[in-house]
Amino acid sequence: MKMADGIAILRRNKPGTKAKDFSRWPDEPFEEMDSTLAVQQFIQQQIRREPSNIVQILTPPDGQDEGVWKYEHLRQFCMELNGLAVRLQGDCHPETCTQMTATEQWIFLCAAHKTPKECAAIDYTRHTLDGAACLLNSNKYFPSRVSIKDASVSKLGSVCRRVYRIFSHAYFHHRNIFDEFENETFLCRRFTLFVTKYGLMSKDNLIVPILEEEAGTGESEA
Amino acid sequence: MKVPGQSGGTMEDPSSQNHNGQLGPSAGGFCAENKQSDEGNQRIQYSIPGILHFIQHEWARFEMERSQWEVDRAELQARIAFLQGERKGQENLKNDLVRRIKMLEYVLKQERAKFHKLKYGTELQQGDMKPPVFDDPGVAEMPVDGELPYTSVSNISWRQGRQLLRQYLQEIGYTDTIIDVRSNRVRSLLGLNNNAEAEENLNNSQPVSTALNGNEPAKTPKKPQQHSSLTEAMMMDTEAAVMANFEFLAQADVDLDDDEDMSDDLDDQADDDQDDVKTARRKGKGNDGLGDDVDAEAQVVLNELILLTETEDNTDGRHQSDSNEWGSGMGFQAGTSPRRGLNFITDEEASDSTLGLGELAQLTVSNEADQFGPLSSTTKELRKTWHAKYTLRSHFDSVRALAFHPVEPVLITASEDNTLKLWNLSKTVPSKKSTSLDVEPLYTFRCHTGPVLCLAMSTTGDQCYSGGVDGKIFCWNLPNPNIDPYDSFDPSVLACTLDDHTDAIWGLSIHKQRPQLLSCSADGTVKLWSPQSKIPLLSTYSSEQDGVPSSVDFVRDEPNRMVTAFSSSHCVIYDLETAKPVVRLESSQEVLNNVVGRQINRVVAHPTLPLTITAHDDRHIRFYDNTSGKLVHSMVAHLDSVTSLAVDPNGLYLLSGSHDCSIRLWNVDNKTCVQEITAHRKKFDESILDVAFHPSRPFIASAGSDALAKVFT
């Protein structure tokens, strides 16, 4: 809570708040966030301000622990990917997309099961997101949101690889959904930049040509 | 010399009968010698008077020896009883110390939990955080009390208990007269109505026993007196008195009573002193407890109550064994012993609950028990504390709402990460740390395209409804709570969509009897649905003057009414049929003076009473009478906005959550806070967003903006 113009600004979504006003409050400087969830608050605040400004969103505040920064971003990605999963639920049926594929090169096996198995694309999507949610909320690997063990940080790479397949499946098999979603959220762009910036995935695996596309059309890729 | 002859003749029987152990043979030897001398012409030397004198002399000697032996026996018995008493004292001391240790351990645990919480922000789950429950010290001694030689022990404890009870009764304003009258009645009930003095000599059971044992040698009732004196000197004194009595006895038992009374006085004094010491010590203990905290003190009081009632039971045992000891025949003894057995059974019952004292105990202390009954039971109830048991972590953002299954240990959470998750509390993930159990979600409901804000569970538990910022209400068929979390996608989980609202939906409420659902939305309307019907929307309510509804609930005791709270802080009860306001709850008028920050965040209707409870932004919880619309009670409940409310299914307790990070449990009856738990962290300025009671199991839950939900047991 801080004072502005003599009135305390309470950043709250009170019951009765309209959808357009939801979480629409004045930005809080990162230095003034004293909560343990400051990094999440900061990231969400940046996204809300301008979702397309992926460079700004991925710029950590000074002195920010990189492990936590990556972790909180990945949480945010997985959370927003729920939106893509919801859209895919309506279009990606087990009968049509019986396997998790992107290009014809690979069939991905679902790692959520004891023995990895060939789940239908929509199941793969859901299982991967559920598994990521469990891992990222695991008390064992991520007991705290203010400091993260190096051993746990190394887990982030595999989560990135798996969730990226959702983008690639959507891009290659449900392009209209992908575009619609991407135009609203810029999520794949942000994700690609994120994994590139922090070396979480090898370039070879980044098969959605999203940043190149933009570079080709002359838009700033940063 | 007729008298000696007679006495000699009568003495033959008792000596051979009573002393057939050691003395018998020697006596027999003498008799034989006598006969020999009679027959062997020794008449001249041994005249009849001489023989008689000899016999008399011998008899006196035997009698002396016998009494000496009796004295030894009494002495040893006294010694045994004294040691018993000492043992009991030690045991009491030990129990007391154990209790203190437990108390300290409990405090230490609490401190640790507090420290842990402060340091790591999570609830430390320890083995058991329950306040120590103490074994009743009396239980172990029960069999001992029943045995004849040890009656004096229970006698002592009975007196002490009596004294203590007296003290407590005085403290709570009982006058001596009442106590005396009551004790007299108790005595008469116990069949001891033959002594009027008992009333005066409350501490002194001596006259009772003497009166009972009129014919018996007076030395025996002495015994309890001897034991009760704890000092050796006192022992010696009384022994001397006993000895004196024996000497008198050999001649005649005339002045007996005087002597007895004298020694009684001595003993009584000793008893009183002892009692005083004892009570003083206990007093000190009570004060210590008070110094620690109220809970500990209540514990002490309760424990002593248990002790007291136990000793009351002992009283009963004592009287019975008294009658056994002094009773004239074996038949009587046999007649009473089954009753004694019965008392043991009731004693065991009594050890379980302070109140279930058994038949006789109820007779003795019925009224006292009534006095203490509610006290002890309420303290017990108060002591039911909730502890964080499960932490539900899987959401990525603030958990906005939660709802329990009506029967199963299953709940659903709704979050700003656009999903709902289903949790089965009986399926926990084994965690290495001793902290709260982790549960993994069984199913993730994805359909909302914005934060999910509210949740309602159908009364059967097979469907639930969720409303979100996207303005949609989804009806979900609950998957089986034993589903494989990584099962394949089943589109039929989504039963239907109610999308007549045009803005964020902030409140849902389900009717307890009918399949009807209420929703309130930021579009300014409240809608009544019948989700199963073809045209689910039944009616729409809106109020220009009140503004945007913030929360809604069915009035539980009036099936056709709903109560709607508005962010303008107005609160109105509507008739669902006519769509007209029935009662405007008083806040509407009261609030006009100061509209700022009075927003109602949640309204709940009491499950049985015509009572509406509202949670306000101004930190208040307010109670309204539904019929008059009057404000019944208003209280500052939290340090920050109150966000959520839940009433337990019986309507006895109210749970509230607030942005001050804590949830509080309230007694609806007297509006006092029963427990406060700091449960969640802040995200921006939000903390706790929802609380819930399980409809049929002892679970409460809280949902927080730290993306966690916690379940307390």
PDB file of N, CA and C in Angstrom, chain B residues 482-566:
ATOM      1  N   ASN B 482     -11.405 -40.442  -7.813  1.00  0.00           N
ATOM      2  CA  ASN B 482     -10.275 -41.372  -7.888  1.00  0.00           C
ATOM      3  C   ASN B 482      -9.717 -41.475  -9.300  1.00  0.00           C
ATOM      4  N   ILE B 483     -10.038 -40.472 -10.108  1.00  0.00           N
ATOM      5  CA  ILE B 483      -9.606 -40.473 -11.500  1.00  0.00           C
ATOM      6  C   ILE B 483      -8.082 -40.407 -11.576  1.00  0.00           C
ATOM      7  N   ASP B 484      -7.552 -40.965 -12.639  1.00  0.00           N
ATOM      8  CA  ASP B 484      -6.122 -40.831 -12.903  1.00  0.00           C
ATOM      9  C   ASP B 484      -5.867 -39.396 -13.364  1.00  0.00           C
ATOM     10  N   PRO B 485      -4.955 -38.694 -12.696  1.00  0.00           N
ATOM     11  CA  PRO B 485      -4.735 -37.288 -13.057  1.00  0.00           C
ATOM     12  C   PRO B 485      -4.321 -37.107 -14.520  1.00  0.00           C
ATOM     13  N   TYR B 486      -3.780 -38.137 -15.103  1.00  0.00           N
ATOM     14  CA  TYR B 486      -3.330 -37.988 -16.490  1.00  0.00           C
ATOM     15  C   TYR B 486      -4.162 -38.856 -17.431  1.00  0.00           C
ATOM     16  N   ASP B 487      -5.462 -38.857 -17.138  1.00  0.00           N
ATOM     17  CA  ASP B 487      -6.392 -39.562 -18.008  1.00  0.00           C
ATOM     18  C   ASP B 487      -6.622 -38.730 -19.276  1.00  0.00           C
ATOM     19  N   SER B 488      -7.244 -39.344 -20.249  1.00  0.00           N
ATOM     20  CA  SER B 488      -7.460 -38.582 -21.487  1.00  0.00           C
ATOM     21  C   SER B 488      -8.624 -37.603 -21.339  1.00  0.00           C
ATOM     22  N   PHE B 489      -8.618 -36.630 -22.198  1.00  0.00           N
ATOM     23  CA  PHE B 489      -9.552 -35.507 -22.105  1.00  0.00           C
ATOM     24  C   PHE B 489     -10.981 -35.958 -22.377  1.00  0.00           C
ATOM     25  N   ASP B 490     -11.872 -35.583 -21.475  1.00  0.00           N
ATOM     26  CA  ASP B 490     -13.273 -35.954 -21.630  1.00  0.00           C
ATOM     27  C   ASP B 490     -14.104 -34.680 -21.724  1.00  0.00           C
ATOM     28  N   PRO B 491     -14.565 -34.350 -22.929  1.00  0.00           N
ATOM     29  CA  PRO B 491     -15.287 -33.073 -23.094  1.00  0.00           C
ATOM     30  C   PRO B 491     -16.594 -33.027 -22.317  1.00  0.00           C
ATOM     31  N   SER B 492     -17.110 -34.207 -21.904  1.00  0.00           N
ATOM     32  CA  SER B 492     -18.408 -34.188 -21.232  1.00  0.00           C
ATOM     33  C   SER B 492     -18.296 -33.665 -19.797  1.00  0.00           C
ATOM     34  N   VAL B 493     -17.086 -33.405 -19.333  1.00  0.00           N
ATOM     35  CA  VAL B 493     -16.943 -32.817 -17.998  1.00  0.00           C
ATOM     36  C   VAL B 493     -17.627 -31.449 -17.963  1.00  0.00           C
ATOM     37  N   LEU B 494     -17.561 -30.739 -19.076  1.00  0.00           N
ATOM     38  CA  LEU B 494     -18.261 -29.456 -19.162  1.00  0.00           C
ATOM     39  C   LEU B 494     -19.705 -29.730 -19.535  1.00  0.00           C
ATOM     40  N   ALA B 495     -20.615 -29.525 -18.586  1.00  0.00           N
ATOM     41  CA  ALA B 495     -22.008 -29.870 -18.821  1.00  0.00           C
ATOM     42  C   ALA B 495     -22.725 -28.789 -19.614  1.00  0.00           C
ATOM     43  N   CYS B 496     -22.579 -27.549 -19.187  1.00  0.00           N
ATOM     44  CA  CYS B 496     -23.251 -26.492 -19.929  1.00  0.00           C
ATOM     45  C   CYS B 496     -22.631 -25.139 -19.611  1.00  0.00           C
ATOM     46  N   THR B 497     -22.985 -24.183 -20.399  1.00  0.00           N
ATOM     47  CA  THR B 497     -22.461 -22.834 -20.237  1.00  0.00           C
ATOM     48  C   THR B 497     -23.632 -21.878 -20.091  1.00  0.00           C
ATOM     49  N   LEU B 498     -23.563 -21.028 -19.101  1.00  0.00           N
ATOM     50  CA  LEU B 498     -24.589 -20.000 -18.930  1.00  0.00           C
ATOM     51  C   LEU B 498     -23.911 -18.669 -19.225  1.00  0.00           C
ATOM     52  N   ASP B 499     -24.244 -18.097 -20.382  1.00  0.00           N
ATOM     53  CA  ASP B 499     -23.485 -16.899 -20.747  1.00  0.00           C
ATOM     54  C   ASP B 499     -24.360 -15.688 -21.012  1.00  0.00           C
ATOM     55  N   ASP B 500     -25.349 -15.482 -20.133  1.00  0.00           N
ATOM     56  CA  ASP B 500     -26.205 -14.315 -20.306  1.00  0.00           C
ATOM     57  C   ASP B 500     -25.645 -13.069 -19.634  1.00  0.00           C
ATOM     58  N   HIS B 501     -24.672 -13.271 -18.763  1.00  0.00           N
ATOM     59  CA  HIS B 501     -24.082 -12.095 -18.124  1.00  0.00           C
ATOM     60  C   HIS B 501     -23.127 -11.425 -19.114  1.00  0.00           C
ATOM     61  N   THR B 502     -22.987 -10.134 -18.952  1.00  0.00           N
ATOM     62  CA  THR B 502     -22.140  -9.410 -19.886  1.00  0.00           C
ATOM     63  C   THR B 502     -20.875  -8.866 -19.224  1.00  0.00           C
ATOM     64  N   ASP B 503     -20.706  -9.206 -17.970  1.00  0.00           N
ATOM     65  CA  ASP B 503     -19.484  -8.743 -17.306  1.00  0.00           C
ATOM     66  C   ASP B 503     -19.075  -9.769 -16.253  1.00  0.00           C
ATOM     67  N   ALA B 504     -17.969  -9.470 -15.603  1.00  0.00           N
ATOM     68  CA  ALA B 504     -17.398 -10.418 -14.644  1.00  0.00           C
ATOM     69  C   ALA B 504     -18.442 -10.897 -13.642  1.00  0.00           C
ATOM     70  N   ILE B 505     -18.392 -12.176 -13.340  1.00  0.00           N
ATOM     71  CA  ILE B 505     -19.316 -12.757 -12.375  1.00  0.00           C
ATOM     72  C   ILE B 505     -18.587 -12.902 -11.045  1.00  0.00           C
ATOM     73  N   TRP B 506     -19.164 -12.323 -10.017  1.00  0.00           N
ATOM     74  CA  TRP B 506     -18.459 -12.247  -8.730  1.00  0.00           C
ATOM     75  C   TRP B 506     -19.060 -13.124  -7.649  1.00  0.00           C
ATOM     76  N   GLY B 507     -20.254 -13.594  -7.881  1.00  0.00           N
ATOM     77  CA  GLY B 507     -20.838 -14.390  -6.803  1.00  0.00           C
ATOM     78  C   GLY B 507     -21.777 -15.448  -7.343  1.00  0.00           C
ATOM     79  N   LEU B 508     -21.725 -16.619  -6.728  1.00  0.00           N
ATOM     80  CA  LEU B 508     -22.634 -17.709  -7.062  1.00  0.00           C
ATOM     81  C   LEU B 508     -23.171 -18.272  -5.758  1.00  0.00           C
ATOM     82  N   SER B 509     -24.405 -18.732  -5.816  1.00  0.00           N
ATOM     83  CA  SER B 509     -24.949 -19.394  -4.632  1.00  0.00           C
ATOM     84  C   SER B 509     -25.917 -20.467  -5.104  1.00  0.00           C
ATOM     85  N   ILE B 510     -25.877 -21.574  -4.443  1.00  0.00           N
ATOM     86  CA  ILE B 510     -26.713 -22.693  -4.875  1.00  0.00           C
ATOM     87  C   ILE B 510     -27.814 -22.902  -3.853  1.00  0.00           C
ATOM     88  N   HIS B 511     -29.013 -23.227  -4.343  1.00  0.00           N
ATOM     89  CA  HIS B 511     -30.127 -23.477  -3.438  1.00  0.00           C
ATOM     90  C   HIS B 511     -29.969 -24.849  -2.822  1.00  0.00           C
ATOM     91  N   LYS B 512     -30.292 -24.942  -1.527  1.00  0.00           N
ATOM     92  CA  LYS B 512     -30.056 -26.202  -0.825  1.00  0.00           C
ATOM     93  C   LYS B 512     -31.056 -27.291  -1.220  1.00  0.00           C
ATOM     94  N   GLN B 513     -32.264 -26.906  -1.568  1.00  0.00           N
ATOM     95  CA  GLN B 513     -33.272 -27.921  -1.889  1.00  0.00           C
ATOM     96  C   GLN B 513     -33.560 -28.016  -3.385  1.00  0.00           C
ATOM     97  N   ARG B 514     -33.572 -26.863  -4.056  1.00  0.00           N
ATOM     98  CA  ARG B 514     -33.938 -26.871  -5.471  1.00  0.00           C
ATOM     99  C   ARG B 514     -32.687 -26.759  -6.325  1.00  0.00           C
ATOM    100  N   PRO B 515     -32.758 -27.273  -7.560  1.00  0.00           N
ATOM    101  CA  PRO B 515     -31.597 -27.133  -8.450  1.00  0.00           C
ATOM    102  C   PRO B 515     -31.534 -25.731  -9.038  1.00  0.00           C
ATOM    103  N   GLN B 516     -31.325 -24.758  -8.181  1.00  0.00           N
ATOM    104  CA  GLN B 516     -31.313 -23.371  -8.640  1.00  0.00           C
ATOM    105  C   GLN B 516     -30.007 -22.701  -8.234  1.00  0.00           C
ATOM    106  N   LEU B 517     -29.648 -21.769  -9.090  1.00  0.00           N
ATOM    107  CA  LEU B 517     -28.370 -21.101  -8.910  1.00  0.00           C
ATOM    108  C   LEU B 517     -28.578 -19.601  -9.022  1.00  0.00           C
ATOM    109  N   LEU B 518     -27.914 -18.872  -8.131  1.00  0.00           N
ATOM    110  CA  LEU B 518     -27.949 -17.412  -8.206  1.00  0.00           C
ATOM    111  C   LEU B 518     -26.569 -16.927  -8.632  1.00  0.00           C
ATOM    112  N   SER B 519     -26.539 -15.912  -9.452  1.00  0.00           N
ATOM    113  CA  SER B 519     -25.248 -15.349  -9.818  1.00  0.00           C
ATOM    114  C   SER B 519     -25.357 -13.834  -9.766  1.00  0.00           C
ATOM    115  N   CYS B 520     -24.288 -13.192  -9.381  1.00  0.00           N
ATOM    116  CA  CYS B 520     -24.290 -11.740  -9.438  1.00  0.00           C
ATOM    117  C   CYS B 520     -23.084 -11.290 -10.239  1.00  0.00           C
ATOM    118  N   SER B 521     -23.292 -10.250 -11.019  1.00  0.00           N
ATOM    119  CA  SER B 521     -22.273  -9.870 -11.977  1.00  0.00           C
ATOM    120  C   SER B 521     -22.017  -8.382 -11.938  1.00  0.00           C
ATOM    121  N   ALA B 522     -20.829  -8.038 -12.422  1.00  0.00           N
ATOM    122  CA  ALA B 522     -20.474  -6.621 -12.500  1.00  0.00           C
ATOM    123  C   ALA B 522     -21.325  -5.895 -13.543  1.00  0.00           C
ATOM    124  N   ASP B 523     -22.122  -6.628 -14.320  1.00  0.00           N
ATOM    125  CA  ASP B 523     -23.019  -5.948 -15.261  1.00  0.00           C
ATOM    126  C   ASP B 523     -24.221  -5.365 -14.531  1.00  0.00           C
ATOM    127  N   GLY B 524     -24.255  -5.492 -13.216  1.00  0.00           N
ATOM    128  CA  GLY B 524     -25.291  -4.868 -12.420  1.00  0.00           C
ATOM    129  C   GLY B 524     -26.498  -5.752 -12.167  1.00  0.00           C
ATOM    130  N   THR B 525     -26.447  -6.993 -12.625  1.00  0.00           N
ATOM    131  CA  THR B 525     -27.623  -7.841 -12.452  1.00  0.00           C
ATOM    132  C   THR B 525     -27.327  -9.041 -11.561  1.00  0.00           C
ATOM    133  N   VAL B 526     -28.418  -9.531 -11.005  1.00  0.00           N
ATOM    134  CA  VAL B 526     -28.383 -10.818 -10.323  1.00  0.00           C
ATOM    135  C   VAL B 526     -29.296 -11.725 -11.122  1.00  0.00           C
ATOM    136  N   LYS B 527     -28.856 -12.919 -11.426  1.00  0.00           N
ATOM    137  CA  LYS B 527     -29.679 -13.813 -12.233  1.00  0.00           C
ATOM    138  C   LYS B 527     -29.940 -15.105 -11.478  1.00  0.00           C
ATOM    139  N   LEU B 528     -31.170 -15.587 -11.669  1.00  0.00           N
ATOM    140  CA  LEU B 528     -31.558 -16.865 -11.088  1.00  0.00           C
ATOM    141  C   LEU B 528     -31.618 -17.889 -12.217  1.00  0.00           C
ATOM    142  N   TRP B 529     -30.949 -19.004 -12.006  1.00  0.00           N
ATOM    143  CA  TRP B 529     -30.851 -20.018 -13.054  1.00  0.00           C
ATOM    144  C   TRP B 529     -31.406 -21.351 -12.563  1.00  0.00           C
ATOM    145  N   SER B 530     -31.853 -22.080 -13.544  1.00  0.00           N
ATOM    146  CA  SER B 530     -32.130 -23.488 -13.298  1.00  0.00           C
ATOM    147  C   SER B 530     -31.250 -24.235 -14.299  1.00  0.00           C
ATOM    148  N   PRO B 531     -30.030 -24.512 -13.930  1.00  0.00           N
ATOM    149  CA  PRO B 531     -29.020 -24.932 -14.907  1.00  0.00           C
ATOM    150  C   PRO B 531     -29.406 -26.180 -15.710  1.00  0.00           C
ATOM    151  N   GLN B 532     -30.258 -27.024 -15.125  1.00  0.00           N
ATOM    152  CA  GLN B 532     -30.592 -28.271 -15.809  1.00  0.00           C
ATOM    153  C   GLN B 532     -31.650 -28.076 -16.914  1.00  0.00           C
ATOM    154  N   SER B 533     -32.381 -26.971 -16.818  1.00  0.00           N
ATOM    155  CA  SER B 533     -33.501 -26.800 -17.755  1.00  0.00           C
ATOM    156  C   SER B 533     -33.012 -26.421 -19.143  1.00  0.00           C
ATOM    157  N   LYS B 534     -33.974 -26.498 -20.086  1.00  0.00           N
ATOM    158  CA  LYS B 534     -33.635 -26.137 -21.457  1.00  0.00           C
ATOM    159  C   LYS B 534     -33.344 -24.645 -21.560  1.00  0.00           C
ATOM    160  N   ILE B 535     -34.225 -23.871 -20.902  1.00  0.00           N
ATOM    161  CA  ILE B 535     -33.948 -22.429 -20.851  1.00  0.00           C
ATOM    162  C   ILE B 535     -33.526 -22.135 -19.417  1.00  0.00           C
ATOM    163  N   PRO B 536     -32.235 -22.157 -19.195  1.00  0.00           N
ATOM    164  CA  PRO B 536     -31.772 -22.109 -17.804  1.00  0.00           C
ATOM    165  C   PRO B 536     -32.065 -20.799 -17.086  1.00  0.00           C
ATOM    166  N   LEU B 537     -32.110 -19.679 -17.800  1.00  0.00           N
ATOM    167  CA  LEU B 537     -32.284 -18.396 -17.113  1.00  0.00           C
ATOM    168  C   LEU B 537     -33.724 -18.233 -16.664  1.00  0.00           C
ATOM    169  N   LEU B 538     -33.933 -18.119 -15.349  1.00  0.00           N
ATOM    170  CA  LEU B 538     -35.292 -17.983 -14.827  1.00  0.00           C
ATOM    171  C   LEU B 538     -35.676 -16.518 -14.694  1.00  0.00           C
ATOM    172  N   SER B 539     -34.836 -15.724 -14.088  1.00  0.00           N
ATOM    173  CA  SER B 539     -35.172 -14.300 -13.971  1.00  0.00           C
ATOM    174  C   SER B 539     -33.918 -13.478 -13.690  1.00  0.00           C
ATOM    175  N   THR B 540     -34.079 -12.173 -13.906  1.00  0.00           N
ATOM    176  CA  THR B 540     -32.972 -11.241 -13.739  1.00  0.00           C
ATOM    177  C   THR B 540     -33.428 -10.140 -12.802  1.00  0.00           C
ATOM    178  N   TYR B 541     -32.575  -9.790 -11.875  1.00  0.00           N
ATOM    179  CA  TYR B 541     -32.899  -8.733 -10.917  1.00  0.00           C
ATOM    180  C   TYR B 541     -31.821  -7.663 -11.014  1.00  0.00           C
ATOM    181  N   SER B 542     -32.261  -6.431 -10.971  1.00  0.00           N
ATOM    182  CA  SER B 542     -31.266  -5.376 -10.898  1.00  0.00           C
ATOM    183  C   SER B 542     -31.848  -4.213 -10.121  1.00  0.00           C
ATOM    184  N   SER B 543     -31.000  -3.408  -9.595  1.00  0.00           N
ATOM    185  CA  SER B 543     -31.453  -2.297  -8.768  1.00  0.00           C
ATOM    186  C   SER B 543     -30.642  -1.065  -9.129  1.00  0.00           C
ATOM    187  N   GLU B 544     -31.330  -0.082  -9.680  1.00  0.00           N
ATOM    188  CA  GLU B 544     -30.650   1.146 -10.100  1.00  0.00           C
ATOM    189  C   GLU B 544     -30.022   1.853  -8.899  1.00  0.00           C
ATOM    190  N   GLN B 545     -30.819   1.904  -7.816  1.00  0.00           N
ATOM    191  CA  GLN B 545     -30.369   2.731  -6.695  1.00  0.00           C
ATOM    192  C   GLN B 545     -29.205   2.113  -5.939  1.00  0.00           C
ATOM    193  N   ASP B 546     -29.065   0.792  -6.033  1.00  0.00           N
ATOM    194  CA  ASP B 546     -28.032   0.158  -5.217  1.00  0.00           C
ATOM    195  C   ASP B 546     -26.737  -0.075  -5.987  1.00  0.00           C
ATOM    196  N   GLY B 547     -26.809  -0.141  -7.287  1.00  0.00           N
ATOM    197  CA  GLY B 547     -25.580  -0.266  -8.054  1.00  0.00           C
ATOM    198  C   GLY B 547     -25.213  -1.700  -8.366  1.00  0.00           C
ATOM    199  N   VAL B 548     -23.916  -1.940  -8.315  1.00  0.00           N
ATOM    200  CA  VAL B 548     -23.391  -3.239  -8.747  1.00  0.00           C
ATOM    201  C   VAL B 548     -23.419  -4.225  -7.577  1.00  0.00           C
ATOM    202  N   PRO B 549     -24.030  -5.381  -7.802  1.00  0.00           N
ATOM    203  CA  PRO B 549     -24.020  -6.374  -6.725  1.00  0.00           C
ATOM    204  C   PRO B 549     -22.618  -6.975  -6.553  1.00  0.00           C
ATOM    205  N   SER B 550     -22.248  -7.221  -5.326  1.00  0.00           N
ATOM    206  CA  SER B 550     -20.921  -7.775  -5.075  1.00  0.00           C
ATOM    207  C   SER B 550     -20.991  -9.210  -4.562  1.00  0.00           C
ATOM    208  N   SER B 551     -22.124  -9.550  -3.982  1.00  0.00           N
ATOM    209  CA  SER B 551     -22.240 -10.901  -3.436  1.00  0.00           C
ATOM    210  C   SER B 551     -23.716 -11.235  -3.284  1.00  0.00           C
ATOM    211  N   VAL B 552     -24.011 -12.526  -3.356  1.00  0.00           N
ATOM    212  CA  VAL B 552     -25.410 -12.919  -3.299  1.00  0.00           C
ATOM    213  C   VAL B 552     -25.519 -14.259  -2.590  1.00  0.00           C
ATOM    214  N   ASP B 553     -26.636 -14.451  -1.911  1.00  0.00           N
ATOM    215  CA  ASP B 553     -26.862 -15.744  -1.264  1.00  0.00           C
ATOM    216  C   ASP B 553     -28.358 -15.984  -1.144  1.00  0.00           C
ATOM    217  N   PHE B 554     -28.751 -17.251  -1.158  1.00  0.00           N
ATOM    218  CA  PHE B 554     -30.128 -17.592  -0.861  1.00  0.00           C
ATOM    219  C   PHE B 554     -30.347 -17.416   0.627  1.00  0.00           C
ATOM    220  N   VAL B 555     -31.539 -16.931   1.005  1.00  0.00           N
ATOM    221  CA  VAL B 555     -31.885 -16.910   2.425  1.00  0.00           C
ATOM    222  C   VAL B 555     -32.283 -18.334   2.780  1.00  0.00           C
ATOM    223  N   ARG B 556     -31.591 -18.898   3.775  1.00  0.00           N
ATOM    224  CA  ARG B 556     -31.736 -20.335   3.976  1.00  0.00           C
ATOM    225  C   ARG B 556     -33.026 -20.725   4.684  1.00  0.00           C
ATOM    226  N   ASP B 557     -33.541 -19.856   5.531  1.00  0.00           N
ATOM    227  CA  ASP B 557     -34.749 -20.258   6.246  1.00  0.00           C
ATOM    228  C   ASP B 557     -36.023 -19.783   5.540  1.00  0.00           C
ATOM    229  N   GLU B 558     -35.866 -19.058   4.440  1.00  0.00           N
ATOM    230  CA  GLU B 558     -37.029 -18.625   3.654  1.00  0.00           C
ATOM    231  C   GLU B 558     -36.742 -19.032   2.213  1.00  0.00           C
ATOM    232  N   PRO B 559     -37.296 -20.142   1.767  1.00  0.00           N
ATOM    233  CA  PRO B 559     -36.843 -20.731   0.508  1.00  0.00           C
ATOM    234  C   PRO B 559     -37.012 -19.831  -0.718  1.00  0.00           C
ATOM    235  N   ASN B 560     -37.834 -18.804  -0.625  1.00  0.00           N
ATOM    236  CA  ASN B 560     -38.092 -18.008  -1.823  1.00  0.00           C
ATOM    237  C   ASN B 560     -37.452 -16.629  -1.766  1.00  0.00           C
ATOM    238  N   ARG B 561     -36.401 -16.533  -0.982  1.00  0.00           N
ATOM    239  CA  ARG B 561     -35.778 -15.212  -0.868  1.00  0.00           C
ATOM    240  C   ARG B 561     -34.282 -15.298  -1.096  1.00  0.00           C
ATOM    241  N   MET B 562     -33.766 -14.153  -1.501  1.00  0.00           N
ATOM    242  CA  MET B 562     -32.315 -14.080  -1.614  1.00  0.00           C
ATOM    243  C   MET B 562     -31.854 -12.777  -0.976  1.00  0.00           C
ATOM    244  N   VAL B 563     -30.615 -12.784  -0.540  1.00  0.00           N
ATOM    245  CA  VAL B 563     -30.050 -11.550  -0.003  1.00  0.00           C
ATOM    246  C   VAL B 563     -28.908 -11.135  -0.923  1.00  0.00           C
ATOM    247  N   THR B 564     -28.937  -9.878  -1.326  1.00  0.00           N
ATOM    248  CA  THR B 564     -27.934  -9.377  -2.253  1.00  0.00           C
ATOM    249  C   THR B 564     -27.203  -8.203  -1.614  1.00  0.00           C
ATOM    250  N   ALA B 565     -25.906  -8.255  -1.696  1.00  0.00           N
ATOM    251  CA  ALA B 565     -25.108  -7.142  -1.193  1.00  0.00           C
ATOM    252  C   ALA B 565     -24.560  -6.377  -2.388  1.00  0.00           C
ATOM    253  N   PHE B 566     -24.447  -5.090  -2.221  1.00  0.00           N
ATOM    254  CA  PHE B 566     -23.962  -4.247  -3.311  1.00  0.00           C
ATOM    255  C   PHE B 566     -22.667  -3.572  -2.904  1.00  0.00           C
TER     256      PHE B 566
END
